[in-house]
mmCIF file of C-alpha atoms in Angstrom:
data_model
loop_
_atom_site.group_PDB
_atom_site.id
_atom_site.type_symbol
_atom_site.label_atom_id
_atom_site.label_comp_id
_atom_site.label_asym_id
_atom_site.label_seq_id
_atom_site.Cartn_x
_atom_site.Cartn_y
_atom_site.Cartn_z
ATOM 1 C CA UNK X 1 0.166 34.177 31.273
ATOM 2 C CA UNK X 2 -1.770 32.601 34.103
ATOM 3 C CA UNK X 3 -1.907 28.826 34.181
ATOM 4 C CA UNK X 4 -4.828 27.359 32.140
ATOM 5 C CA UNK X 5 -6.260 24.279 32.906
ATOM 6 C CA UNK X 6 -4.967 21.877 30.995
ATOM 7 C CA UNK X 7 -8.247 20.046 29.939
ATOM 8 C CA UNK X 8 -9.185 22.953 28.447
ATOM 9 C CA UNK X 9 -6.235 23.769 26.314
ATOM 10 C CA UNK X 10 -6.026 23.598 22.158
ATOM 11 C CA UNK X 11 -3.256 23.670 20.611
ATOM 12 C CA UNK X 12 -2.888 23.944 16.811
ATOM 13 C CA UNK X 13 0.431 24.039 15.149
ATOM 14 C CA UNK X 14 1.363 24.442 11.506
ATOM 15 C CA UNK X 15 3.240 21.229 10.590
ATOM 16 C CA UNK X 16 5.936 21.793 7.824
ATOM 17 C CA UNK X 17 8.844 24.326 8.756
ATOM 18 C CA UNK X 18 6.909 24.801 12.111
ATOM 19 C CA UNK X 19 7.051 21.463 14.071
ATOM 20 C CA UNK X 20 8.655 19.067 11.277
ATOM 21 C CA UNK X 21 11.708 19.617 8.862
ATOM 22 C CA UNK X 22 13.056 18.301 5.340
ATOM 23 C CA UNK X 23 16.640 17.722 5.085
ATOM 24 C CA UNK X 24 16.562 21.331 3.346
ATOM 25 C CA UNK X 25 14.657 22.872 6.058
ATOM 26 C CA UNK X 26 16.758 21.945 9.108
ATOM 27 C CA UNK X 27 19.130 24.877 9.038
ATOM 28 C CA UNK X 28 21.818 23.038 11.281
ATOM 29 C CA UNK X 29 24.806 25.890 11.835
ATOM 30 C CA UNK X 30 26.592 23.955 14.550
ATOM 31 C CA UNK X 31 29.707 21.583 13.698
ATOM 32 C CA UNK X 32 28.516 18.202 12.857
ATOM 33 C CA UNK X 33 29.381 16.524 16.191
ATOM 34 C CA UNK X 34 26.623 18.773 17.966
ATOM 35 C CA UNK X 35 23.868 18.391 15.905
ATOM 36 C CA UNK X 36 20.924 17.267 17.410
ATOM 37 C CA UNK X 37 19.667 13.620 16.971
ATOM 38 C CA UNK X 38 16.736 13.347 14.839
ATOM 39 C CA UNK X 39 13.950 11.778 14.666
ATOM 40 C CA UNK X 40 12.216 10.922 11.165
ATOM 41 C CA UNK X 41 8.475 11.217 11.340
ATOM 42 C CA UNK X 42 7.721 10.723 7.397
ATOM 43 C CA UNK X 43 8.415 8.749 5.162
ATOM 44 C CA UNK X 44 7.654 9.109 0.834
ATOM 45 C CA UNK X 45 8.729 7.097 -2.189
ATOM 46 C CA UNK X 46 10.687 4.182 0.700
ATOM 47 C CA UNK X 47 13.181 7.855 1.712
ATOM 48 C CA UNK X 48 13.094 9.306 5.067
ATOM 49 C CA UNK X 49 11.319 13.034 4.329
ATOM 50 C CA UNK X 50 11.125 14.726 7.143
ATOM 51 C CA UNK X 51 12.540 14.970 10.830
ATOM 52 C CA UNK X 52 12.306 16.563 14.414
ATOM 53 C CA UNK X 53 14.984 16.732 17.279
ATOM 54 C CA UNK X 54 14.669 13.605 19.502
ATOM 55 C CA UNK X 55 14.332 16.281 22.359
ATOM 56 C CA UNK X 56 11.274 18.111 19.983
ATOM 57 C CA UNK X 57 9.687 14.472 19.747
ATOM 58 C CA UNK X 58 9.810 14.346 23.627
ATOM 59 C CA UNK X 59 8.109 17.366 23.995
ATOM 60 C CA UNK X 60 5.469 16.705 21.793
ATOM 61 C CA UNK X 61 4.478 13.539 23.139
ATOM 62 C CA UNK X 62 3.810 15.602 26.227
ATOM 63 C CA UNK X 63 2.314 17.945 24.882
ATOM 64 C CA UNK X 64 -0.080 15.947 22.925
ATOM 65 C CA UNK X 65 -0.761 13.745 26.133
ATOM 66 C CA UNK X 66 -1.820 17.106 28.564
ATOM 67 C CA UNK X 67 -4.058 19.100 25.762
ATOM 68 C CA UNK X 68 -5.795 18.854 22.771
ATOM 69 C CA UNK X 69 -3.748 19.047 20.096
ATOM 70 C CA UNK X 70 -4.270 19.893 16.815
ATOM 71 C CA UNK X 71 -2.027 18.778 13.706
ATOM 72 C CA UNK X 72 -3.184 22.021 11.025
ATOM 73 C CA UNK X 73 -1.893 21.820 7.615
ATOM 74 C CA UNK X 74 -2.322 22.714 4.290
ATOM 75 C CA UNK X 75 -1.071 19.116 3.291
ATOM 76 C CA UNK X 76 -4.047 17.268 1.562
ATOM 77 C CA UNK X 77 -5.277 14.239 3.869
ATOM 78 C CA UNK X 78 -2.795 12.063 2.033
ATOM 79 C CA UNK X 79 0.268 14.164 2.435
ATOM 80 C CA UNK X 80 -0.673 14.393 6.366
ATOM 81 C CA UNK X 81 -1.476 10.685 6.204
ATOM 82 C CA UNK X 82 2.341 9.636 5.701
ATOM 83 C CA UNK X 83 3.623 11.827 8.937
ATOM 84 C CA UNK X 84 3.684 9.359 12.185
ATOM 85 C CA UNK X 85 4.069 12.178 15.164
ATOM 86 C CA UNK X 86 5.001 11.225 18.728
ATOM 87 C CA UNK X 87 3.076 10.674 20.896
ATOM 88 C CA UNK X 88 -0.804 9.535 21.408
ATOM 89 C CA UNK X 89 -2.701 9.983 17.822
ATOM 90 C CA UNK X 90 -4.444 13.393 17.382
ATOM 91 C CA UNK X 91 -8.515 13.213 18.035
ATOM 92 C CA UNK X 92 -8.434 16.017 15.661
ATOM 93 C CA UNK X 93 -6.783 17.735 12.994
ATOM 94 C CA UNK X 94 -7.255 20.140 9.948
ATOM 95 C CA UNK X 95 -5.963 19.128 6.415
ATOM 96 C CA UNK X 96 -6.309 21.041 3.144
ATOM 97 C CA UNK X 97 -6.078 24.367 4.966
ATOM 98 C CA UNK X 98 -9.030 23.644 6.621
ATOM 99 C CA UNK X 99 -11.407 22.466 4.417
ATOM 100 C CA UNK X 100 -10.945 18.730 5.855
ATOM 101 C CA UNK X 101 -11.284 18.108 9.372
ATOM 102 C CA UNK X 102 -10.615 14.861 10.512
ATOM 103 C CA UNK X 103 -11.812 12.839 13.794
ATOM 104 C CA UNK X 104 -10.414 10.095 14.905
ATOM 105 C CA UNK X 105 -8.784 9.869 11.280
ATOM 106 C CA UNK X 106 -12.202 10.211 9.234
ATOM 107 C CA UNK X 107 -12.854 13.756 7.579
ATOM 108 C CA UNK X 108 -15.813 15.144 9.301
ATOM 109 C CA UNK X 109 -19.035 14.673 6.751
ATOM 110 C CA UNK X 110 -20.657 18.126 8.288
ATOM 111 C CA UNK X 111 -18.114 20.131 8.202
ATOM 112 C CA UNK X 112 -17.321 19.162 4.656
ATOM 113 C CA UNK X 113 -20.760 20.484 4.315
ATOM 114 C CA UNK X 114 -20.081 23.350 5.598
ATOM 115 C CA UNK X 115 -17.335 24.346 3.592
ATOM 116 C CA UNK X 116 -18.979 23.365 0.994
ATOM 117 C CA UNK X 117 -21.985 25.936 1.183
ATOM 118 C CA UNK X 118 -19.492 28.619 1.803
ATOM 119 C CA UNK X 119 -17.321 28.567 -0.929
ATOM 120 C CA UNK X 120 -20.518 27.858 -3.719
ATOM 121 C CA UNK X 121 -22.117 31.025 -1.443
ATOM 122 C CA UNK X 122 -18.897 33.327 -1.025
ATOM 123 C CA UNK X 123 -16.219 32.339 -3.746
ATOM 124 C CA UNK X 124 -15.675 31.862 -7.877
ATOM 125 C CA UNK X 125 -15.496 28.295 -8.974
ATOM 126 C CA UNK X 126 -12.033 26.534 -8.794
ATOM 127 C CA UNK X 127 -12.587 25.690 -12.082
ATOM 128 C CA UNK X 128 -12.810 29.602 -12.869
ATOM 129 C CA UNK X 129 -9.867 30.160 -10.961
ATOM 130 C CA UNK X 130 -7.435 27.075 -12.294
ATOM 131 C CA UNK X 131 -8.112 28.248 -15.810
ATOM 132 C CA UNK X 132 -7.337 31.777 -14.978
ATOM 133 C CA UNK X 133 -3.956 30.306 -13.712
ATOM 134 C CA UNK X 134 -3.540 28.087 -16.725
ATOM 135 C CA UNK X 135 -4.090 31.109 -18.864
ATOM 136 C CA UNK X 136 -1.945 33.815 -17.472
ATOM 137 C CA UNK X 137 0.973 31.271 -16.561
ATOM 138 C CA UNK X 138 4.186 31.087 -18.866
ATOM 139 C CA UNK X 139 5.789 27.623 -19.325
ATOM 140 C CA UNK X 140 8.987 28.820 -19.432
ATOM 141 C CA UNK X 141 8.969 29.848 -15.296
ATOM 142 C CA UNK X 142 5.665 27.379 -14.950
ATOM 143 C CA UNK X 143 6.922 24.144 -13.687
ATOM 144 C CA UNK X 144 3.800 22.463 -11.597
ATOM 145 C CA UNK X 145 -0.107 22.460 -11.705
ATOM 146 C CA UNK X 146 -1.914 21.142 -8.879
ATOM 147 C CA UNK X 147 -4.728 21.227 -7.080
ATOM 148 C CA UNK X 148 -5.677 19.773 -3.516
ATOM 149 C CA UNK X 149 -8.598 18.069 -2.719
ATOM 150 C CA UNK X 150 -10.876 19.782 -5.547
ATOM 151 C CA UNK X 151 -10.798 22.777 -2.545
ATOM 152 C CA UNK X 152 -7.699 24.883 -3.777
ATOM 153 C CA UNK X 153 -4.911 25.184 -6.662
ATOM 154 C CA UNK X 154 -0.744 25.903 -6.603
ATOM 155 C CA UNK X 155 1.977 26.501 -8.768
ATOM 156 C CA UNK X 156 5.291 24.961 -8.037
ATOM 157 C CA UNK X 157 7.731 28.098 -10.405
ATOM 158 C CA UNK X 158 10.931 29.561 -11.103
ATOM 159 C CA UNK X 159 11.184 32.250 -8.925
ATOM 160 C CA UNK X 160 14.663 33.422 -10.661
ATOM 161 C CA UNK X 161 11.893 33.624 -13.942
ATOM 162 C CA UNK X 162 8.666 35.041 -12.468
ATOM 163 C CA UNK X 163 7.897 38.694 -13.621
ATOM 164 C CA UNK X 164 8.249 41.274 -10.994
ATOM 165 C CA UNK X 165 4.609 41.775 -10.234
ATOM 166 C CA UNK X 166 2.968 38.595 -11.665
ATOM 167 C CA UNK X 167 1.917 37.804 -8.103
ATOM 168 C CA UNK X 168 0.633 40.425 -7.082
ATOM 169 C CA UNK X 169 -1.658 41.168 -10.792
ATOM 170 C CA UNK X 170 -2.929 37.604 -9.858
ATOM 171 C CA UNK X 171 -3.628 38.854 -6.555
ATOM 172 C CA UNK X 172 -5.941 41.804 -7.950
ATOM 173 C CA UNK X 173 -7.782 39.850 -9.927
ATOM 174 C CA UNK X 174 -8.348 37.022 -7.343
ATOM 175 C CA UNK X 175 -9.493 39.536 -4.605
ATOM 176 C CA UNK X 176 -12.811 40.142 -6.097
ATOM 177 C CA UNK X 177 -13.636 36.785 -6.510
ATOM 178 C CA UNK X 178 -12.920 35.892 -2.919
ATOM 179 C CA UNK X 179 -9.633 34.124 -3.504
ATOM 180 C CA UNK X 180 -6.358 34.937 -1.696
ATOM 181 C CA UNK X 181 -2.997 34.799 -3.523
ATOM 182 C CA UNK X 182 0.265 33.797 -1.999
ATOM 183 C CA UNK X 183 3.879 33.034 -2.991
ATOM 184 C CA UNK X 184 5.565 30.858 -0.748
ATOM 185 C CA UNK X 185 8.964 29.536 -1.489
ATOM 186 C CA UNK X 186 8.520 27.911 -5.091
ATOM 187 C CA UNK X 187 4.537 27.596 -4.524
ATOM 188 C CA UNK X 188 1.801 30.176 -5.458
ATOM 189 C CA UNK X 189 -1.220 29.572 -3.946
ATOM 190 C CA UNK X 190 -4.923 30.162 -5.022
ATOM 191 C CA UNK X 191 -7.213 29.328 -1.840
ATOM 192 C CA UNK X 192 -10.834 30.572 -1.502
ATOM 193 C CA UNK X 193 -11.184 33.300 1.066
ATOM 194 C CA UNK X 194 -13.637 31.407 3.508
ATOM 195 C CA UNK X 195 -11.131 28.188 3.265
ATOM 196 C CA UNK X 196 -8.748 28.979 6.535
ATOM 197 C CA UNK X 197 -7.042 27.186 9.307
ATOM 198 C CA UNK X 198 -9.136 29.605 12.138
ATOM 199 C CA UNK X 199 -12.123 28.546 11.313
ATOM 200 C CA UNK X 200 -11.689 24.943 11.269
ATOM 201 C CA UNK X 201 -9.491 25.430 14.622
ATOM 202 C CA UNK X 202 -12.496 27.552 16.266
ATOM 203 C CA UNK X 203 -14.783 24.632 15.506
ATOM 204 C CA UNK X 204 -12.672 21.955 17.045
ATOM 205 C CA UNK X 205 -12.458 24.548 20.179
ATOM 206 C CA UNK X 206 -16.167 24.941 20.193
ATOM 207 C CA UNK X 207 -16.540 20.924 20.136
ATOM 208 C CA UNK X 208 -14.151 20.367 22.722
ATOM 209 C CA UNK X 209 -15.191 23.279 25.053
ATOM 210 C CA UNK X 210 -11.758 24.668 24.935
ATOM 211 C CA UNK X 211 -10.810 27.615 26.982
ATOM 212 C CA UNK X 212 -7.664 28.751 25.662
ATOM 213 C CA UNK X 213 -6.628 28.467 22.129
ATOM 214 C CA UNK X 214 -2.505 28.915 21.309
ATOM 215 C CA UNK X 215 -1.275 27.929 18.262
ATOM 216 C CA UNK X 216 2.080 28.337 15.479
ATOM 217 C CA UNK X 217 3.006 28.664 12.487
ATOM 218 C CA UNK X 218 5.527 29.982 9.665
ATOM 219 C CA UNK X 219 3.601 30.844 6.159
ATOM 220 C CA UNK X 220 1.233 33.535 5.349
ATOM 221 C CA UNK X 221 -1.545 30.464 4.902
ATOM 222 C CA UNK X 222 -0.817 30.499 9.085
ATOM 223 C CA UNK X 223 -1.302 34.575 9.761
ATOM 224 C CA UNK X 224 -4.930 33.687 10.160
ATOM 225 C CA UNK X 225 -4.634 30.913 12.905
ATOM 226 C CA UNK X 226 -2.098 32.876 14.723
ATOM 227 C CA UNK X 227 -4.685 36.178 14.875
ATOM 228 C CA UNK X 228 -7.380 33.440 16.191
ATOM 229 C CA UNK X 229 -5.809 32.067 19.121
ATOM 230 C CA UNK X 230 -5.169 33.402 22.175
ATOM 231 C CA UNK X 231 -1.372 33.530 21.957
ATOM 232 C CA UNK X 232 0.607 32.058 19.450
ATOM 233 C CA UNK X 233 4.802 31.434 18.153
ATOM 234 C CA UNK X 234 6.190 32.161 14.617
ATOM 235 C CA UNK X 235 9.859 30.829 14.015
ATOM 236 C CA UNK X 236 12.708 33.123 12.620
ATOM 237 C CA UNK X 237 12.143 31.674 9.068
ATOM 238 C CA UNK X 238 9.525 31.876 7.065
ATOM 239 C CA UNK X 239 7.072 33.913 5.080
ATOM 240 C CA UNK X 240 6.400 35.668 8.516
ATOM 241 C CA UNK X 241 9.420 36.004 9.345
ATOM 242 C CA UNK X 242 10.462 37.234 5.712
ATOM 243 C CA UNK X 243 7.775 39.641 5.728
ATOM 244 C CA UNK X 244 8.235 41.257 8.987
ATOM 245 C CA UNK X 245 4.613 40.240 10.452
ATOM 246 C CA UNK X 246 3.708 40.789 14.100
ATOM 247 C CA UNK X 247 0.792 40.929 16.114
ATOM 248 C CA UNK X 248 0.440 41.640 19.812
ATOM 249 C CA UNK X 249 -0.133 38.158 20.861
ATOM 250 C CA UNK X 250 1.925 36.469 18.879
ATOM 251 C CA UNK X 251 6.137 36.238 20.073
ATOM 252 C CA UNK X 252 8.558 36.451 17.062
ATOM 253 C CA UNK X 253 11.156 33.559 18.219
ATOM 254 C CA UNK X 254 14.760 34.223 16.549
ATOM 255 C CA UNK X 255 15.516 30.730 16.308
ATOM 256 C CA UNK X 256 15.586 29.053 12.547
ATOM 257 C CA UNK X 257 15.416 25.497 11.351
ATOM 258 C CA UNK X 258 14.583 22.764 13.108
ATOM 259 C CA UNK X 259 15.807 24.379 16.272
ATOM 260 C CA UNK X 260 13.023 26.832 16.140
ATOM 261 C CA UNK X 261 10.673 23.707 16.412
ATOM 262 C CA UNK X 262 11.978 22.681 19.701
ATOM 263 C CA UNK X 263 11.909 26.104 20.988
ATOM 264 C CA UNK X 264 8.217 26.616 19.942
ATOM 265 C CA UNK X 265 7.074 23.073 21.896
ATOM 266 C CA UNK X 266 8.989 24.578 24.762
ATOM 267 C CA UNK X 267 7.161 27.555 24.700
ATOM 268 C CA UNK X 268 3.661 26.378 24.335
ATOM 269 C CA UNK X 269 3.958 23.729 27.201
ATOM 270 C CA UNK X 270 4.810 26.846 29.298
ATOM 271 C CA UNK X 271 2.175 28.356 28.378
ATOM 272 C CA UNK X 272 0.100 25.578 29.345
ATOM 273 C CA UNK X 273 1.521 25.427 32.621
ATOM 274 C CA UNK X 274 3.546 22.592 32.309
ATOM 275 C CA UNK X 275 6.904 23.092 34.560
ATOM 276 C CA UNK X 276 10.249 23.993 32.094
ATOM 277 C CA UNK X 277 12.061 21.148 30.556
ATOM 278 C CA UNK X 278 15.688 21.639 30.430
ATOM 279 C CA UNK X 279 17.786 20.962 26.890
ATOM 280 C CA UNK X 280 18.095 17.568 25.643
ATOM 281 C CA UNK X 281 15.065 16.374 28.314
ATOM 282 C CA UNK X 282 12.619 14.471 26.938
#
């Protein structure tokens, strides 16, 4: 890739499993006295949540210092609220799967709009859709109803007790009504069609003038964003990953864990044209 300039550079990563790691997440296969030292970035109910490498926290504090970089989650606004990256705060980033996004901290009142218009123009009610959920779901596999931000609803299940096929009848019957189904891990999620990570990121690009959009990510929620930017990174765990999904532009990295974190920063300041850091430089 030829060297952007650097000004002109987004860069929206997936948070969770992509850039930042639970305990469970971390995946650390090397003896004890070689693990990495990490670095906790959140912190819920006074216990340390979740972590990056010290090296990873370097990385991204350069990162975040020579682009414009994007925090993109499908955490609600409070969830991402409790993470404290490295580095300089984000101008911008994209909450709820995009259906929040936030400058300078503050959800953006026209882009709420926005979404707004297009789900009561595009989509069935989430009230439609949560009692559909309600009404199909078994409490004996059914352990969690939520929903996030009055945008989109999730069940946290059983997996060992879901029906073969429950998924993907739910899937059929969402399709129509301009909801996507997915299962990821222990959550099923129910997210209007027009609510995506891509089109939030393609506004902050259009805002910011950017030139070159690269971005990562690890669930299906991030196969969208990944097929919007220019070039993007999916880790060797993962929905992705689990699934076998490619695209031209995108590389398929074979590292897992919080590992695959590091190795994704590394990547995207190349492709930014920053010059190699070597391991364990911050």
């Amino acid at each position: 890739m030829n060297s952007p300039d650097r000004a002109t550079t987004l860069v929206a990563s997936d948070l969770d499993r992509t850039l930042i790691y639970s305990t469970g997440a971390l995946q650390l296969t090397m003896p004890d006295a070689l693990a990495p030292r990490l670095l906790c970035v959140e912190v819920y109910g006074s216990k340390p949540l979740s972590y990056m490498t010290e090296t990873a926290a370097g990385l991204l504090d350069r990162l975040a210092r020579t682009t414009v970089f994007v925090p993109t989650t499908t955490r609600t606004r409070e969830q991402y609220g409790r993470v404290r990256l490295p580095g300089p705060a984000p101008r911008f980033a994209i909450c709820a799967n995009g259906g929040h996004l936030l400058v300078d901290g503050v959800s953006d009142p026209a882009w709420q709009a926005l979404v707004a218009g297009r789900l009561a123009d595009e989509c069935a009610s989430l009230a439609e859709v949560r009692a559909h959920l309600l009404a199909v779901s078994d409490p004996a596999w059914l352990l969690k109803e939520r929903v996030a931000e009055d945008l989109f609803a999730y069940l946290v299940v059983d997996r060992t007790l879901l029906p073969e096929g429950w998924v993907q009848a739910l899937a059929e019957w969402a399709g129509p009504r301009g909801w996507t189904v997915s299962l990821q891990g222990r959550k099923i999620y129910a997210v209007p069609r027009p609510l995506t990570k891509s089109a939030a990121m393609r506004e902050v690009a259009r805002r910011t003038g950017a030139e070159l959009t690269l971005a990562a990510g690890d669930s299906l929620l991030d196969a969208d964003l990944l097929l919007a930017a220019d070039h993007g990174w999916r880790p060797g765990h993962g929905e992705l990953a689990d699934s076998g999904w490619s695209a031209p532009h995108v590389e398929n990295l074979p590292q897992a864990g919080v590992a695959a974190g590091e190795e994704i920063l590394r990547r995207v300041l190349a492709a930014t044209g920053a010059q190699p850091v070597l391991d364990g430089a911050g």
